[in-house]
mmCIF file of C-alpha atoms and ligand atoms in Angstrom:
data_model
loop_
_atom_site.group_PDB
_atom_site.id
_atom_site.type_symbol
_atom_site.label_atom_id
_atom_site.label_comp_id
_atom_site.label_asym_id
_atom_site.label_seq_id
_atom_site.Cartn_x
_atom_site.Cartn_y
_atom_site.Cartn_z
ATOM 1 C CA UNK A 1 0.000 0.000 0.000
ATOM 2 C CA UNK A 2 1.339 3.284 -0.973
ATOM 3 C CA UNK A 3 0.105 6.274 1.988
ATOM 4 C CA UNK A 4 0.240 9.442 1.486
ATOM 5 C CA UNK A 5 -1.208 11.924 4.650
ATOM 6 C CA UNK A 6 -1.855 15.731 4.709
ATOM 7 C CA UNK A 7 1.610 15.457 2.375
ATOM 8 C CA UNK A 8 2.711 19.477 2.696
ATOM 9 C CA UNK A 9 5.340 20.477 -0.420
ATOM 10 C CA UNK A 10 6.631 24.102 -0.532
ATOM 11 C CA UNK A 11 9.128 25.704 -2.866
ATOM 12 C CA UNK A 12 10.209 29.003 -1.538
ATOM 13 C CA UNK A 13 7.417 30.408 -0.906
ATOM 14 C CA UNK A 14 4.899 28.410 -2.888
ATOM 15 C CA UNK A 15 2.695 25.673 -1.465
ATOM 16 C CA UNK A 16 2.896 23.348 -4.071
ATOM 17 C CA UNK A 17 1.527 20.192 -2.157
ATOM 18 C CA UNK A 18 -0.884 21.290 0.624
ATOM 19 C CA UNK A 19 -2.399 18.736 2.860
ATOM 20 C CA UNK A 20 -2.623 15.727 0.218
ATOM 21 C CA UNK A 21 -3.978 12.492 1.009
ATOM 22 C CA UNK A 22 -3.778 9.591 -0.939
ATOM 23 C CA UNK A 23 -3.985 5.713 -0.615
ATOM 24 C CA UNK A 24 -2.773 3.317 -3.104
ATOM 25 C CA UNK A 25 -3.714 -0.515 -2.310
ATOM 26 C CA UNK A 26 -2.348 -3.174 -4.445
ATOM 27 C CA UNK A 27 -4.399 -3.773 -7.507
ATOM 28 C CA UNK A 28 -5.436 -0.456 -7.926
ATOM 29 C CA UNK A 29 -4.624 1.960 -11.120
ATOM 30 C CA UNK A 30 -5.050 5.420 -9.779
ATOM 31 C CA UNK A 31 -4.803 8.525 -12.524
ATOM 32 C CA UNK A 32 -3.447 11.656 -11.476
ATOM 33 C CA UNK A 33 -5.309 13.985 -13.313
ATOM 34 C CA UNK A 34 -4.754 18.325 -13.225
ATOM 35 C CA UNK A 35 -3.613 21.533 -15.043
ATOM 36 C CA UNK A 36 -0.158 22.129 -15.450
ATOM 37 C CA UNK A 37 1.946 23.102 -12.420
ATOM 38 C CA UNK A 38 -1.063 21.642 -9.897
ATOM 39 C CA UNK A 39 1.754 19.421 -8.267
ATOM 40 C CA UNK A 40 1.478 16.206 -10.060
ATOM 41 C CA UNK A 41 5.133 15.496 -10.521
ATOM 42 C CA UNK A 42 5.983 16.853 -7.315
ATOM 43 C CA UNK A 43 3.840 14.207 -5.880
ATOM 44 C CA UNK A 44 5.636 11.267 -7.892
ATOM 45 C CA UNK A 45 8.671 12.837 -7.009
ATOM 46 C CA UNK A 46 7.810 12.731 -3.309
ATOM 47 C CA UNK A 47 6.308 9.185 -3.557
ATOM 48 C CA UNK A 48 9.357 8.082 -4.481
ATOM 49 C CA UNK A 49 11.627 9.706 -1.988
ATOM 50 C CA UNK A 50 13.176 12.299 -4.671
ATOM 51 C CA UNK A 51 11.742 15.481 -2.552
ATOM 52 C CA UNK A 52 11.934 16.101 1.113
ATOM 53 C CA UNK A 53 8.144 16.540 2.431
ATOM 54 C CA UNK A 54 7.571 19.841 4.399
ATOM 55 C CA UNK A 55 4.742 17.919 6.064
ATOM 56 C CA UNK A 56 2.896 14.759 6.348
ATOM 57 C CA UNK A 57 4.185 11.534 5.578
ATOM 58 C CA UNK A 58 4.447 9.014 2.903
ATOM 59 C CA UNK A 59 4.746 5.156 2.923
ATOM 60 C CA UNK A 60 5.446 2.624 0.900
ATOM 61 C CA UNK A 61 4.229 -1.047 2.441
ATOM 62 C CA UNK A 62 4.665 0.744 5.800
ATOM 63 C CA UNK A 63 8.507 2.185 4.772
ATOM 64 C CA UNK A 64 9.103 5.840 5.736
ATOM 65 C CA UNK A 65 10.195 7.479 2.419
ATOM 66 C CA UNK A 66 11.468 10.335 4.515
ATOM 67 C CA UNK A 67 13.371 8.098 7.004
ATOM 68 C CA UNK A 68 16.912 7.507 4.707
ATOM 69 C CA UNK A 69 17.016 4.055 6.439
ATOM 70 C CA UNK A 70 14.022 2.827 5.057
ATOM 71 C CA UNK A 71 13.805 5.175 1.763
ATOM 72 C CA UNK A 72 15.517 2.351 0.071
ATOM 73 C CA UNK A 73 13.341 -0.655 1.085
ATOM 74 C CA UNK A 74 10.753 1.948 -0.288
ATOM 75 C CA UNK A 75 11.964 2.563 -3.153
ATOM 76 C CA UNK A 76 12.198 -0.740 -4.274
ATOM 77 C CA UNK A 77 8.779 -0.992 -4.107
ATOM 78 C CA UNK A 78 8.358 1.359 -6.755
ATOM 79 C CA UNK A 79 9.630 1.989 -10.044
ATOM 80 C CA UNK A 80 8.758 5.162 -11.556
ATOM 81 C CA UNK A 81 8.983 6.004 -15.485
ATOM 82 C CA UNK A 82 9.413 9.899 -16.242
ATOM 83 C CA UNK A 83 8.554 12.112 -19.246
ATOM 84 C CA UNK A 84 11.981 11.886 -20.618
ATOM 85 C CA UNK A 85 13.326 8.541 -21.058
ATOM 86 C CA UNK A 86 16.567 9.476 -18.930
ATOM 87 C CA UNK A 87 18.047 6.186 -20.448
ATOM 88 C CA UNK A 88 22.135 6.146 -20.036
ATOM 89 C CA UNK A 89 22.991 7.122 -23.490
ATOM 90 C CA UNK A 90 26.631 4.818 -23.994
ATOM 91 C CA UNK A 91 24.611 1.744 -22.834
ATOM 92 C CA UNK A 92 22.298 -0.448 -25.161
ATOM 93 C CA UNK A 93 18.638 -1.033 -24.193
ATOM 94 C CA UNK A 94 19.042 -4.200 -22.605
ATOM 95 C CA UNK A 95 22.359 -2.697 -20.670
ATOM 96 C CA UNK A 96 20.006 0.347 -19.645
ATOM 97 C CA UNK A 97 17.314 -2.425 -18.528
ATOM 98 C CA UNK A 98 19.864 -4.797 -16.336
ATOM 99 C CA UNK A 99 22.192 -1.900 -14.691
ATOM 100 C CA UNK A 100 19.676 -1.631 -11.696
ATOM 101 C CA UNK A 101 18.922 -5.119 -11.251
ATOM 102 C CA UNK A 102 22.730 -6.306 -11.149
ATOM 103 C CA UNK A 103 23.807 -3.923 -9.264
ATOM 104 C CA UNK A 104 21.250 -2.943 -7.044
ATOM 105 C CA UNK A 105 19.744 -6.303 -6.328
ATOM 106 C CA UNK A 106 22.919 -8.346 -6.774
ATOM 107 C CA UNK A 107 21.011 -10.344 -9.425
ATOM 108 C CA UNK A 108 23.497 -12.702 -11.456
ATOM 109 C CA UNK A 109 24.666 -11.120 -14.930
ATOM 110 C CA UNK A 110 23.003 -13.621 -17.248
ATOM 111 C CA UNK A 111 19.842 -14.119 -15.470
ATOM 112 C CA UNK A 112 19.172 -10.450 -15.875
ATOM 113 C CA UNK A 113 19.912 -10.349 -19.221
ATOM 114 C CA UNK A 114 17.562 -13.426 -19.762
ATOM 115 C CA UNK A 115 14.921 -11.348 -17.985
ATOM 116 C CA UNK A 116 15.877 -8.109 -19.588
ATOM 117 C CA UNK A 117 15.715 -9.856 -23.229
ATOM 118 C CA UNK A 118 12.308 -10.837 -22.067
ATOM 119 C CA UNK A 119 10.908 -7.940 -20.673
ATOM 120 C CA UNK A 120 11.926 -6.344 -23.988
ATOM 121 C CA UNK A 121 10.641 -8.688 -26.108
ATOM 122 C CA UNK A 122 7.275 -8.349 -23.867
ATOM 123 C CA UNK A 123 7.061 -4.823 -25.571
ATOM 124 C CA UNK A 124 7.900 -5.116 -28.916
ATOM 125 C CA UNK A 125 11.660 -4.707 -28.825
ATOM 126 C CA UNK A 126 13.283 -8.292 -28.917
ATOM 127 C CA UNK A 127 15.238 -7.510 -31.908
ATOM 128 C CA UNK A 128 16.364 -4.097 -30.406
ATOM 129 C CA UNK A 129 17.844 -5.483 -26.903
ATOM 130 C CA UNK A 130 21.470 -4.140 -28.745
ATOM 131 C CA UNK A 131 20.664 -0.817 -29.721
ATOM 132 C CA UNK A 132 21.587 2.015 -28.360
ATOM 133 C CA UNK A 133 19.085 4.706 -27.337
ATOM 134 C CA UNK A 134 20.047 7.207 -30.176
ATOM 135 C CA UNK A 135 19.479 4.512 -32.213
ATOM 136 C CA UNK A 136 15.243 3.579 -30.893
ATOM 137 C CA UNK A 137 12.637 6.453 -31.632
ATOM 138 C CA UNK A 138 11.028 8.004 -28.884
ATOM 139 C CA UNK A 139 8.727 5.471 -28.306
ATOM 140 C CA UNK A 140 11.650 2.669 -28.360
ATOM 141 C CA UNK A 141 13.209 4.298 -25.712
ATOM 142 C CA UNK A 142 10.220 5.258 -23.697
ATOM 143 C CA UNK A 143 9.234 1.360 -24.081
ATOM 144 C CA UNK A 144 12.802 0.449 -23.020
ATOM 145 C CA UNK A 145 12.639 2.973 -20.157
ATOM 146 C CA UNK A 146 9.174 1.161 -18.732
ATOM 147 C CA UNK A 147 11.041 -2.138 -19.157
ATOM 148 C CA UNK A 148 13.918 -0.368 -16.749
ATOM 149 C CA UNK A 149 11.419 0.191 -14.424
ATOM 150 C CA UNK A 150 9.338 -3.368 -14.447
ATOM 151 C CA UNK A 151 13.056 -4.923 -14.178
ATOM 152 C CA UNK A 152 13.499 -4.266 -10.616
ATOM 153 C CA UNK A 153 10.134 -6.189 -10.572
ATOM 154 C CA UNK A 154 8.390 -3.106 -8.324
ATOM 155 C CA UNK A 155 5.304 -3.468 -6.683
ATOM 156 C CA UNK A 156 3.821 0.079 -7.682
ATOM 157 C CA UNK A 157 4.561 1.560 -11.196
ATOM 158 C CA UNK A 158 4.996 5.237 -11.068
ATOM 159 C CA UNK A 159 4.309 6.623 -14.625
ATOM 160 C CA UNK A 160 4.911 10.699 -15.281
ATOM 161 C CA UNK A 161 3.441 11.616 -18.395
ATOM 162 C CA UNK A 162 5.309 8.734 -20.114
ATOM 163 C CA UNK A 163 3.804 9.717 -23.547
ATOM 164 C CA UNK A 164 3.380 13.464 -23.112
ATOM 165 C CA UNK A 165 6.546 13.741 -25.543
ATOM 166 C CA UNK A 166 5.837 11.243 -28.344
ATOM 167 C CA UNK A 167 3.629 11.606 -31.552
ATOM 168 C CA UNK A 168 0.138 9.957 -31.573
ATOM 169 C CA UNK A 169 1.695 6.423 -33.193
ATOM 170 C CA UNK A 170 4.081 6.031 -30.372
ATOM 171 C CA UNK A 171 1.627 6.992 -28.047
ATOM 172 C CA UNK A 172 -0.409 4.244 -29.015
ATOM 173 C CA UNK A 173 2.271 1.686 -28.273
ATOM 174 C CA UNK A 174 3.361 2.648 -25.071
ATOM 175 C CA UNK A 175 -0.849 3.287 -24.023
ATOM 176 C CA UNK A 176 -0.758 -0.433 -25.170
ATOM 177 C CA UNK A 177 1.801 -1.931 -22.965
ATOM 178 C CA UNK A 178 0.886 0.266 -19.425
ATOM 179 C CA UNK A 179 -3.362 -0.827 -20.554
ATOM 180 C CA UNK A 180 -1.295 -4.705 -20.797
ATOM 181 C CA UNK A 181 0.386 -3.979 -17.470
ATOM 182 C CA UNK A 182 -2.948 -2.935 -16.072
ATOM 183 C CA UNK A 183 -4.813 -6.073 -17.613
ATOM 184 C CA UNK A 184 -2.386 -7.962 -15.554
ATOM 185 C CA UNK A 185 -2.958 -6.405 -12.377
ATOM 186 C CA UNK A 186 0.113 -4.271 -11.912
ATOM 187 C CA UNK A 187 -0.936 -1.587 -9.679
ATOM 188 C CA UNK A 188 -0.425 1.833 -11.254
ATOM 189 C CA UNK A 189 -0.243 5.529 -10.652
ATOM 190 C CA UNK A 190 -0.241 7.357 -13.460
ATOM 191 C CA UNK A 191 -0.136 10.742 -14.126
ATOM 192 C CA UNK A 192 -1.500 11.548 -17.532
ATOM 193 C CA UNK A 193 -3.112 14.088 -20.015
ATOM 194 C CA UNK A 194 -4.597 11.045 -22.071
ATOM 195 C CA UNK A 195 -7.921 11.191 -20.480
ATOM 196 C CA UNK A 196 -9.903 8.705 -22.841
ATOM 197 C CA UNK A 197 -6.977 6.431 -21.823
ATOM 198 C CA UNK A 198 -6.958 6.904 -18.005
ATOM 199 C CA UNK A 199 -11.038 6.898 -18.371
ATOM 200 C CA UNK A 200 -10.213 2.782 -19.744
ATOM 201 C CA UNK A 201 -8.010 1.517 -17.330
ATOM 202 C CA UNK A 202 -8.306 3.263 -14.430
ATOM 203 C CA UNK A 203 -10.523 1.876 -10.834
ATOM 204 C CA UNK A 204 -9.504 5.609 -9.733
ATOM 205 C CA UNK A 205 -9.021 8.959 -10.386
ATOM 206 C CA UNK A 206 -7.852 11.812 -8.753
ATOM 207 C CA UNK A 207 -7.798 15.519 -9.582
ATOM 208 C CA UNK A 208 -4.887 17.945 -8.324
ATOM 209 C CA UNK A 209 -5.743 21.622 -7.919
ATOM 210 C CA UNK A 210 -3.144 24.139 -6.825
ATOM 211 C CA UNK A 211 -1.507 21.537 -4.718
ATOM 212 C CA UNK A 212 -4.670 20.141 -3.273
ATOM 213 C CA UNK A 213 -6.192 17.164 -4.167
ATOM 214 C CA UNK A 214 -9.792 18.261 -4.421
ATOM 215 C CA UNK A 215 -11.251 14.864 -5.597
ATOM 216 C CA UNK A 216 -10.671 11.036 -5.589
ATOM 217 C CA UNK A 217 -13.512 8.805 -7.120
ATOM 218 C CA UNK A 218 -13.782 5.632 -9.013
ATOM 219 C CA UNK A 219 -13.800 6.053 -12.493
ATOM 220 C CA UNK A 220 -16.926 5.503 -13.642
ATOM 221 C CA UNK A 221 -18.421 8.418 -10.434
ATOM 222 C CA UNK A 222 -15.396 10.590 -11.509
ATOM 223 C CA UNK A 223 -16.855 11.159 -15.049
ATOM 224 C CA UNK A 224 -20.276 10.824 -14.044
ATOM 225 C CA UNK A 225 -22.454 14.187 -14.434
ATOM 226 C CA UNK A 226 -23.021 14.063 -10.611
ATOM 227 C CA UNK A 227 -19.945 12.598 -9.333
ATOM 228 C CA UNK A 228 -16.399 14.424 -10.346
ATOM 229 C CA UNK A 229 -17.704 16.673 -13.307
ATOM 230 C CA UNK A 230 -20.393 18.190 -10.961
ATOM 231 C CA UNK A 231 -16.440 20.226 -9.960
ATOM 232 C CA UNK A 232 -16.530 23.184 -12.278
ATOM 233 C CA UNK A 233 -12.970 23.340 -12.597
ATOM 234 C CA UNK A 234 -12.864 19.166 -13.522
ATOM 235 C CA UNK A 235 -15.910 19.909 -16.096
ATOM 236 C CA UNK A 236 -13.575 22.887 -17.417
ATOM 237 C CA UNK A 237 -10.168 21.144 -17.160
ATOM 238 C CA UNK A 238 -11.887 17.776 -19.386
ATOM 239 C CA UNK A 239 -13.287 19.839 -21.867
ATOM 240 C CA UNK A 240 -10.368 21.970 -22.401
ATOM 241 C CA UNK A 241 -8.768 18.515 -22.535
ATOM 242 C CA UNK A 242 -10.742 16.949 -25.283
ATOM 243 C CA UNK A 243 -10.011 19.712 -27.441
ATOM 244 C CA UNK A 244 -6.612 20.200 -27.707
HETATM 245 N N1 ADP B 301 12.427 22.139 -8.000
HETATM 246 C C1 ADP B 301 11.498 23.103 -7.991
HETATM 247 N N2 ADP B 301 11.781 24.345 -7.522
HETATM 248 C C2 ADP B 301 10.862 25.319 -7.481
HETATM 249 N N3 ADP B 301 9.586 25.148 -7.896
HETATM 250 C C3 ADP B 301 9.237 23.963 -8.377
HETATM 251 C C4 ADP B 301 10.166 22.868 -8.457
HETATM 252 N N4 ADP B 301 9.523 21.797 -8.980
HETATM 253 C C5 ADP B 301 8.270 22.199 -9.212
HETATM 254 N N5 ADP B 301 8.088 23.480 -8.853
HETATM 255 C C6 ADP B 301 6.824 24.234 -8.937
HETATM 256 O O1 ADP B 301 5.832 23.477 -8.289
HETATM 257 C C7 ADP B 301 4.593 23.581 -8.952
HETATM 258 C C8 ADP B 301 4.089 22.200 -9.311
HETATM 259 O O2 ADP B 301 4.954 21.639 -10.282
HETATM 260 P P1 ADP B 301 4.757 20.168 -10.829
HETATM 261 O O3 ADP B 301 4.669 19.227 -9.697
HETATM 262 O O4 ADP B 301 5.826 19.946 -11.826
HETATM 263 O O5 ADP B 301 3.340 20.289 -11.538
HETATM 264 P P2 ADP B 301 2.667 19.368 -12.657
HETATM 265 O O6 ADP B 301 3.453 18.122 -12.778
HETATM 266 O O7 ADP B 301 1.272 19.165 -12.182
HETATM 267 O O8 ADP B 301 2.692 20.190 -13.917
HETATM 268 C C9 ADP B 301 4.825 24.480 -10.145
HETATM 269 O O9 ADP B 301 4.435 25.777 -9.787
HETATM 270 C C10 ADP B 301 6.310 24.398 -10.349
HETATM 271 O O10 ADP B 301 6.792 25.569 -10.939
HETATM 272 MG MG1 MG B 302 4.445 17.247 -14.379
#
């Protein structure tokens, strides 16, 4: 179970996270839907122990993320896939997929590679395990950096706006392998601006405001003319979304 209470972010002298609550149980896909700059990445970035809370607390299967002892019990719990692939750029995909595992986890060489050439060839990209990442489209690489991520075999995937910087093709293919991940009941949250998408495979959604998170329903209540879009500001923010 991921736990986040009255989380309190501030940058200088902006509130950026104020007084967030938010439970993740296993199972669950949970979309993190809000404008720009309403503190969605903060809150992946605080989830997994990259920003010092202000306030509040965060847990990860009952580890502290801001206790350093136990940040890294946490963090192996969750893997979290960014915006920008961040892949190392001298090391092939299937390098970029078994760094962590060897050398983190102290898994032997070859069975990571077996696993890595797997996980890979889960998403399309057997035949590219030796490429490098200048050599994969954007897509390739954001594919490759997912497969990163489900190599240290997390409990909770963390996904930033993984498509937010790929064309509508490669879009497609990554939506396909996170709706795959979802069909097999990794549990997910998922910050997005692909509502249609988080609308299919979500059992939750959230919406951010200014640093507070103003509503958590199930899916089907969130979009429901009485349930989440009965919030002027959701009603706004979803049209506005369906039309750019
Ligand atoms: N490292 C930082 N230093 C100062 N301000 C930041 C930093 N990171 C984010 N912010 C500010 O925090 C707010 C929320 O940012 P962010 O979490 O990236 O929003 P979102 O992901 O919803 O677009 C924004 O106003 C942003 O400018
Ligand atoms: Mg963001």
């Amino acid at each position: 179970m991921i736990k986040a209470q009255s989380v309190r972010k501030v940058f200088g002298s902006v509130t950026v996270l104020d007084s967030v609550d938010l439970t993740v149980a296993p199972g669950e896909v949970v979309s993190i839907l809000g404008s720009s700059g309403s503190g969605k990445s903060t809150l992946i970035r605080c989830i997994n122990g990259l920003e010092r809370l202000d306030g509040g607390s965060i847990t990860v299967d009952d580890f502290d993320v801001s206790k350093p002892k136990e940040l890294a019990e946490a963090r192996k719990r969750s893997g979290t896939v960014f915006q920008m692939f961040n892949l190392y750029p001298h090391m092939t995909a299937l390098q970029n997929v078994t760094l962590a595992p060897v050398e983190v986890l102290k898994r032997p060489k070859a069975e990571a590679e077996a696993e890595g050439r797997a996980l890979l060839a889960s998403v399309g990209l057997g035949d590219r395990a030796d490429a490098f990442p200048s050599q994969l489209s954007g897509g390739q690489r954001q594919r490759v950096g997912i497969c990163r991520a489900l190599a240290m075999k997390p409990r909770y995937l963390l996904l930033d706006e993984v498509t937010s910087a790929l064309d509508p093709e490669m879009t497609a293919d990554v939506l396909d392998i996170l709706a795959k991940l979802a069909k097999e009941g990794t549990t997910m949250v998922f910050v997005t601006h692909e509502i249609e998408f988080a609308r299919t495979i979500s059992s939750r959604v959230v919406f951010l405001e200014k640093g507070r998170l103003v509503v958590d329903l199930p899916t089907e209540q969130f979009f429901a003319a009485d349930g989440g879009l009965a919030n002027p500001r959701i009603a706004q923010f979803l049209s506005k979304m369906r039309k750019d």
